[in-house]
Amino acid sequence: MSKPDVLVMGALPQWDMAALEERFTLHRYWEAADPDALISAQAGNIRAIATRGDLGADAALMKRLPELEMISCFGVGVDGIDLDHARANSIRVANTPDVLTDDVADMGVALILAAARRIPQGDAHVRSGKWLDEGAMGLTSRVTGKRLGILGMGRIGAALARRMRGFDMSVAYHNRTPREGIDATYMETPQALAAASDFLVISSAGGEGTRNIVDASVLEALGPQGVLVNISRGSTVDEAALIDALAQKRIGGAGLDVFASEPDMDRRLLEFENVVVQPHHASGTVETRKAMGKLVLDNLVAHFEGAELLTPVV
Ligand code: 8YV
């Protein structure tokens, strides 16, 4: 039996590529000398796309693939996939929720601690010999007992709240509508949440609904001692306003895993010693990436066997 053709948008771990290759004929978009020519040549064959949370699949691409039935996304965020177009054209979409929740929440904890306790700066202080030559580094800020604000109380936000309660933190959150059964104080607006937070963590979905949800007014409300942490999507923050707020010391610091542009992020952010950065790596553990890759494969297999998708979005 011939293997269905799958367009792979970007590199996946080698073990995932090997597992996919057993079941499907793969077309590697990111490796093609001329990706446009690859699409033209394979348009009549490609029946599925395997993409990543940071790469997505837009309507222009889907329109070029008349045989497209299914998109399997390595990531929970599907803001880069045109879901309206997929829905309107009966193209099924699956993502990888749940399996990455713990690691992304852990990264939220790590960025809170790294930004407040200046972990990278302390490491640099020892490595550079300054500890020996100049003495102790400057004092840092306490984490335990502070106020946590979660912008986007979904699975990841709830997992972060659970963790930070272990640090005796109070927890407040903002969503478009309050959530049932959540042991945290609901705030009506992002501004009100920021004003009531020492650490404001963004764990909302990306996309148009949350674009620049953290703008100059939210940063103003967070205030000169407040720390912004982003484990969601770069699009949720007005980065120009963030750079202004940092430059004018109107916020206390930031811990950022995601950026408006990746990997070519705005390097002005690196000029602030109170900013800690990560290369969009919150889900980047072997354990979680293996679980994500397995779900990408299992959803594709389910689709081609005519079964229900394991984790359907559309
Ligand atoms: C990426 C993510 O998929 O889950 C998401 O939405 O952004 C990440 O897990 C991962 O970095 C691979 O690109």
Short mmCIF file of C-alpha atoms and ligand atoms in Angstrom, two decimals:
data_model
loop_
_atom_site.label_atom_id
_atom_site.label_comp_id
_atom_site.label_asym_id
_atom_site.label_seq_id
_atom_site.Cartn_x
_atom_site.Cartn_y
_atom_site.Cartn_z
CA MET A 1 0.00 0.00 0.00
CA SER A 2 1.43 3.40 -0.89
CA LYS A 3 2.24 5.78 1.94
CA PRO A 4 0.30 9.06 2.16
CA ASP A 5 2.37 12.16 1.29
CA VAL A 6 3.05 14.55 4.17
CA LEU A 7 4.62 17.99 3.88
CA VAL A 8 6.88 18.67 6.89
CA MET A 9 7.27 22.43 7.42
CA GLY A 10 10.28 22.50 9.76
CA ALA A 11 12.78 20.26 11.48
CA LEU A 12 11.42 17.81 14.04
CA PRO A 13 13.68 15.67 16.26
CA GLN A 14 15.41 12.93 14.28
CA TRP A 15 13.45 10.17 16.14
CA ASP A 16 10.17 11.78 14.99
CA MET A 17 11.34 12.06 11.40
CA ALA A 18 12.31 8.37 11.46
CA ALA A 19 8.92 7.34 12.91
CA LEU A 20 7.02 9.50 10.41
CA GLU A 21 9.09 8.15 7.54
CA GLU A 22 7.96 4.58 8.31
CA ARG A 23 4.30 5.50 7.72
CA PHE A 24 4.43 8.41 5.28
CA THR A 25 6.28 9.80 2.29
CA LEU A 26 7.82 12.99 3.66
CA HIS A 27 8.50 16.23 1.78
CA ARG A 28 10.89 18.46 3.73
CA TYR A 29 9.79 22.05 3.12
CA TRP A 30 12.55 23.72 5.16
CA GLU A 31 15.30 21.77 3.43
CA ALA A 32 14.08 22.31 -0.13
CA ALA A 33 16.39 24.40 -2.30
CA ASP A 34 13.25 25.92 -3.81
CA PRO A 35 10.29 25.38 -1.41
CA ASP A 36 7.93 27.00 -3.88
CA ALA A 37 8.89 24.51 -6.59
CA LEU A 38 8.49 21.65 -4.09
CA ILE A 39 4.90 22.72 -3.41
CA SER A 40 4.13 23.06 -7.12
CA ALA A 41 5.60 19.64 -7.91
CA GLN A 42 3.86 17.82 -5.02
CA ALA A 43 0.58 19.78 -4.84
CA GLY A 44 -1.42 16.87 -6.26
CA ASN A 45 0.08 14.37 -3.78
CA ILE A 46 0.28 16.10 -0.40
CA ARG A 47 -2.57 14.95 1.85
CA ALA A 48 -1.29 16.20 5.21
CA ILE A 49 1.00 18.79 6.75
CA ALA A 50 3.16 18.26 9.84
CA THR A 51 4.02 21.69 11.22
CA ARG A 52 5.18 23.24 14.48
CA GLY A 53 3.62 25.72 16.91
CA ASP A 54 6.10 28.38 15.82
CA LEU A 55 5.66 27.75 12.07
CA GLY A 56 1.93 27.18 11.52
CA ALA A 57 0.30 26.89 8.10
CA ASP A 58 -1.45 29.80 6.41
CA ALA A 59 -4.38 29.88 3.99
CA ALA A 60 -2.10 30.64 1.02
CA LEU A 61 -0.27 27.35 1.58
CA MET A 62 -3.49 25.36 2.12
CA LYS A 63 -4.98 26.80 -1.09
CA ARG A 64 -2.05 25.42 -3.07
CA LEU A 65 -2.72 21.87 -1.82
CA PRO A 66 -6.04 20.65 -3.25
CA GLU A 67 -5.65 17.16 -1.72
CA LEU A 68 -4.93 18.45 1.80
CA GLU A 69 -7.01 16.65 4.45
CA MET A 70 -5.22 17.18 7.73
CA ILE A 71 -2.69 19.34 9.61
CA SER A 72 -0.85 17.86 12.61
CA CYS A 73 0.87 20.49 14.75
CA PHE A 74 3.90 19.83 16.98
CA GLY A 75 2.84 22.32 19.68
CA VAL A 76 -0.26 23.42 21.53
CA GLY A 77 -0.42 26.91 19.99
CA VAL A 78 -2.25 26.89 16.67
CA ASP A 79 -2.29 30.67 16.21
CA GLY A 80 -0.10 30.26 13.12
CA ILE A 81 -2.63 27.95 11.45
CA ASP A 82 -5.55 29.58 9.64
CA LEU A 83 -8.27 27.63 11.45
CA ASP A 84 -11.13 29.44 9.68
CA HIS A 85 -9.76 28.39 6.33
CA ALA A 86 -9.21 24.84 7.56
CA ARG A 87 -12.76 24.64 8.95
CA ALA A 88 -14.30 26.07 5.78
CA ASN A 89 -12.44 23.53 3.67
CA SER A 90 -12.94 20.46 5.90
CA ILE A 91 -9.24 20.24 6.69
CA ARG A 92 -8.78 18.63 10.10
CA VAL A 93 -6.28 20.12 12.57
CA ALA A 94 -4.71 18.48 15.62
CA ASN A 95 -2.22 19.86 18.17
CA THR A 96 -0.28 18.57 21.22
CA PRO A 97 -1.98 19.85 24.40
CA ASP A 98 -1.45 18.47 27.92
CA VAL A 99 1.84 16.68 27.23
CA LEU A 100 3.75 20.00 27.41
CA THR A 101 1.81 21.68 30.23
CA ASP A 102 4.21 20.73 33.03
CA ASP A 103 7.37 21.77 31.20
CA VAL A 104 5.96 25.12 30.11
CA ALA A 105 4.73 25.82 33.65
CA ASP A 106 8.17 24.81 34.96
CA MET A 107 9.73 27.36 32.60
CA GLY A 108 7.40 29.99 34.07
CA VAL A 109 8.74 29.15 37.54
CA ALA A 110 12.32 29.22 36.23
CA LEU A 111 11.90 32.64 34.61
CA ILE A 112 10.27 34.09 37.74
CA LEU A 113 13.19 32.86 39.84
CA ALA A 114 15.84 33.75 37.27
CA ALA A 115 14.54 37.30 36.80
CA ALA A 116 13.94 38.03 40.50
CA ARG A 117 17.04 36.32 41.89
CA ARG A 118 19.23 37.33 38.93
CA ILE A 119 20.41 33.76 38.37
CA PRO A 120 22.21 34.42 35.04
CA GLN A 121 23.93 37.49 36.54
CA GLY A 122 25.05 35.47 39.55
CA ASP A 123 26.45 32.80 37.28
CA ALA A 124 28.31 35.45 35.26
CA HIS A 125 29.57 37.05 38.48
CA VAL A 126 31.26 33.82 39.52
CA ARG A 127 32.53 32.83 36.06
CA SER A 128 34.02 36.24 35.28
CA GLY A 129 36.07 36.27 38.48
CA LYS A 130 34.22 39.36 39.77
CA TRP A 131 33.22 37.56 42.96
CA LEU A 132 36.90 37.10 43.79
CA ASP A 133 38.06 40.49 42.51
CA GLU A 134 35.18 42.76 43.49
CA GLY A 135 33.21 40.85 46.14
CA ALA A 136 29.54 39.98 46.44
CA MET A 137 27.05 40.82 43.68
CA GLY A 138 24.15 43.24 44.26
CA LEU A 139 21.09 42.19 46.21
CA THR A 140 18.11 40.65 44.44
CA SER A 141 14.30 40.47 45.04
CA ARG A 142 12.38 37.91 47.07
CA VAL A 143 9.96 35.54 45.35
CA THR A 144 8.25 33.77 48.27
CA GLY A 145 5.01 35.37 49.42
CA LYS A 146 4.67 37.74 46.45
CA ARG A 147 1.59 38.31 44.27
CA LEU A 148 1.30 36.28 41.05
CA GLY A 149 -0.88 37.50 38.17
CA ILE A 150 -1.72 35.03 35.39
CA LEU A 151 -2.85 36.45 32.09
CA GLY A 152 -4.58 33.52 30.42
CA MET A 153 -5.73 30.94 32.96
CA GLY A 154 -5.77 27.77 30.88
CA ARG A 155 -4.06 24.46 31.49
CA ILE A 156 -0.59 26.01 31.66
CA GLY A 157 -1.71 28.95 33.81
CA ALA A 158 -3.39 26.58 36.28
CA ALA A 159 -0.24 24.40 36.45
CA LEU A 160 1.86 27.50 37.13
CA ALA A 161 -0.56 28.66 39.84
CA ARG A 162 -0.27 25.27 41.57
CA ARG A 163 3.52 25.51 41.53
CA MET A 164 3.70 29.09 42.79
CA ARG A 165 1.36 28.38 45.68
CA GLY A 166 4.30 26.31 46.92
CA PHE A 167 6.09 29.67 47.15
CA ASP A 168 3.24 31.02 49.33
CA MET A 169 2.13 33.32 46.52
CA SER A 170 -1.37 34.72 46.20
CA VAL A 171 -2.80 34.14 42.71
CA ALA A 172 -5.01 36.40 40.58
CA TYR A 173 -5.84 36.02 36.89
CA HIS A 174 -7.56 37.57 33.92
CA ASN A 175 -9.37 35.74 31.12
CA ARG A 176 -12.07 37.14 28.84
CA THR A 177 -14.55 35.40 31.14
CA PRO A 178 -14.01 34.05 34.67
CA ARG A 179 -13.31 30.32 34.96
CA GLU A 180 -15.32 28.00 37.16
CA GLY A 181 -13.52 26.04 39.85
CA ILE A 182 -10.33 28.10 39.84
CA ASP A 183 -8.92 29.01 43.23
CA ALA A 184 -7.64 32.45 42.20
CA THR A 185 -9.00 36.00 42.22
CA TYR A 186 -10.54 37.12 38.93
CA MET A 187 -9.56 40.58 37.68
CA GLU A 188 -11.73 42.34 35.09
CA THR A 189 -8.92 43.74 32.94
CA PRO A 190 -5.24 43.05 32.20
CA GLN A 191 -4.47 46.48 33.69
CA ALA A 192 -6.21 45.64 36.98
CA LEU A 193 -4.40 42.30 37.08
CA ALA A 194 -1.02 43.96 36.46
CA ALA A 195 -1.67 46.54 39.19
CA ALA A 196 -2.33 43.69 41.64
CA SER A 197 0.77 41.64 40.62
CA ASP A 198 4.44 41.50 41.52
CA PHE A 199 4.94 38.91 38.76
CA LEU A 200 2.70 39.06 35.71
CA VAL A 201 2.95 35.85 33.68
CA ILE A 202 1.43 35.58 30.21
CA SER A 203 0.16 32.07 29.50
CA SER A 204 -2.67 32.90 27.11
CA ALA A 205 -3.11 31.58 23.59
CA GLY A 206 -1.56 33.69 20.83
CA GLY A 207 -3.40 35.04 17.81
CA GLU A 208 -5.41 38.14 16.97
CA GLY A 209 -7.55 37.96 20.14
CA THR A 210 -4.53 38.53 22.39
CA ARG A 211 -2.28 40.63 20.14
CA ASN A 212 -0.50 43.28 22.25
CA ILE A 213 -2.71 42.45 25.23
CA VAL A 214 0.28 43.62 27.28
CA ASP A 215 0.65 47.20 26.09
CA ALA A 216 2.06 50.39 27.62
CA SER A 217 -0.91 50.75 29.97
CA VAL A 218 -0.48 47.21 31.36
CA LEU A 219 3.25 47.74 31.86
CA GLU A 220 2.55 51.06 33.59
CA ALA A 221 0.16 49.27 35.93
CA LEU A 222 2.74 46.53 36.65
CA GLY A 223 5.04 49.26 37.92
CA PRO A 224 8.74 49.75 38.67
CA GLN A 225 9.03 46.69 40.93
CA GLY A 226 6.91 44.40 38.74
CA VAL A 227 8.34 41.60 36.59
CA LEU A 228 6.79 40.47 33.29
CA VAL A 229 7.20 36.81 32.28
CA ASN A 230 6.10 35.56 28.86
CA ILE A 231 5.76 31.81 28.18
CA SER A 232 3.00 32.24 25.58
CA ARG A 233 3.61 34.02 22.28
CA GLY A 234 5.65 37.11 21.47
CA SER A 235 2.60 38.61 19.76
CA THR A 236 0.90 39.12 23.15
CA VAL A 237 3.34 41.90 24.08
CA ASP A 238 3.78 45.30 22.47
CA GLU A 239 7.56 44.88 22.35
CA ALA A 240 8.26 48.53 21.56
CA ALA A 241 6.31 49.50 24.68
CA LEU A 242 8.21 46.86 26.69
CA ILE A 243 11.57 48.23 25.52
CA ASP A 244 10.44 51.77 26.44
CA ALA A 245 9.24 50.63 29.87
CA LEU A 246 12.55 48.84 30.54
CA ALA A 247 14.62 51.78 29.31
CA GLN A 248 12.70 54.19 31.56
CA LYS A 249 12.74 51.73 34.48
CA ARG A 250 8.95 51.76 34.59
CA ILE A 251 8.97 47.97 35.17
CA GLY A 252 11.34 45.96 37.32
CA GLY A 253 12.40 43.33 34.82
CA ALA A 254 11.31 40.60 32.42
CA GLY A 255 11.74 36.89 31.76
CA LEU A 256 11.02 36.10 28.13
CA ASP A 257 10.83 32.75 26.35
CA VAL A 258 9.09 34.18 23.28
CA PHE A 259 9.48 37.24 21.07
CA ALA A 260 7.61 39.16 18.39
CA SER A 261 10.17 37.94 15.87
CA GLU A 262 11.94 34.58 16.28
CA PRO A 263 14.72 33.58 16.18
CA ASP A 264 15.74 37.03 14.92
CA MET A 265 14.51 38.72 18.08
CA ASP A 266 14.88 42.42 18.83
CA ARG A 267 18.40 42.55 20.26
CA ARG A 268 17.69 45.80 22.12
CA LEU A 269 16.09 43.56 24.76
CA LEU A 270 19.52 42.07 25.47
CA GLU A 271 20.89 45.43 26.56
CA PHE A 272 18.91 45.34 29.82
CA GLU A 273 20.62 43.52 32.67
CA ASN A 274 17.21 42.92 34.30
CA VAL A 275 15.95 40.86 31.34
CA VAL A 276 16.41 37.07 31.21
CA VAL A 277 15.82 35.36 27.87
CA GLN A 278 15.28 31.83 26.58
CA PRO A 279 15.14 30.63 22.94
CA HIS A 280 11.41 29.64 22.89
CA HIS A 281 12.33 26.51 24.75
CA ALA A 282 9.63 26.05 27.39
CA SER A 283 8.59 22.66 25.98
CA GLY A 284 12.19 21.77 25.13
CA THR A 285 12.86 18.66 27.22
CA VAL A 286 13.55 15.23 25.75
CA GLU A 287 10.57 13.76 27.60
CA THR A 288 8.05 16.33 26.41
CA ARG A 289 9.35 16.64 22.87
CA LYS A 290 9.11 12.82 22.54
CA ALA A 291 5.51 12.92 23.78
CA MET A 292 4.71 15.78 21.38
CA GLY A 293 6.24 13.95 18.43
CA LYS A 294 4.30 10.80 19.27
CA LEU A 295 1.04 12.77 19.30
CA VAL A 296 1.86 14.36 15.94
CA LEU A 297 2.36 10.88 14.49
CA ASP A 298 -0.60 9.29 16.28
CA ASN A 299 -2.96 12.02 15.06
CA LEU A 300 -1.78 11.55 11.47
CA VAL A 301 -2.14 7.78 11.73
CA ALA A 302 -5.63 8.13 13.28
CA HIS A 303 -6.71 10.38 10.44
CA PHE A 304 -5.51 8.05 7.70
CA GLU A 305 -7.09 5.06 9.45
CA GLY A 306 -10.41 6.92 9.48
CA ALA A 307 -10.43 7.15 13.29
CA GLU A 308 -11.17 10.09 15.58
CA LEU A 309 -8.21 12.43 16.10
CA LEU A 310 -6.68 12.07 19.57
CA THR A 311 -6.40 15.81 20.17
CA PRO A 312 -8.52 17.60 17.58
CA VAL A 313 -8.64 21.39 17.19
CA VAL A 314 -10.80 21.35 14.05
C1 8YV B 1 6.83 24.80 19.93
C2 8YV B 1 5.06 25.97 21.10
O1 8YV B 1 5.94 24.03 19.26
O2 8YV B 1 3.48 24.41 21.91
C3 8YV B 1 3.68 25.47 21.35
O3 8YV B 1 2.74 26.19 20.97
O4 8YV B 1 5.26 27.07 20.74
C4 8YV B 1 6.26 25.09 21.31
O5 8YV B 1 6.01 23.94 22.03
C5 8YV B 1 8.13 24.12 20.01
O6 8YV B 1 9.02 25.07 20.41
C6 8YV B 1 8.59 23.55 18.70
O7 8YV B 1 8.79 24.52 17.77
#
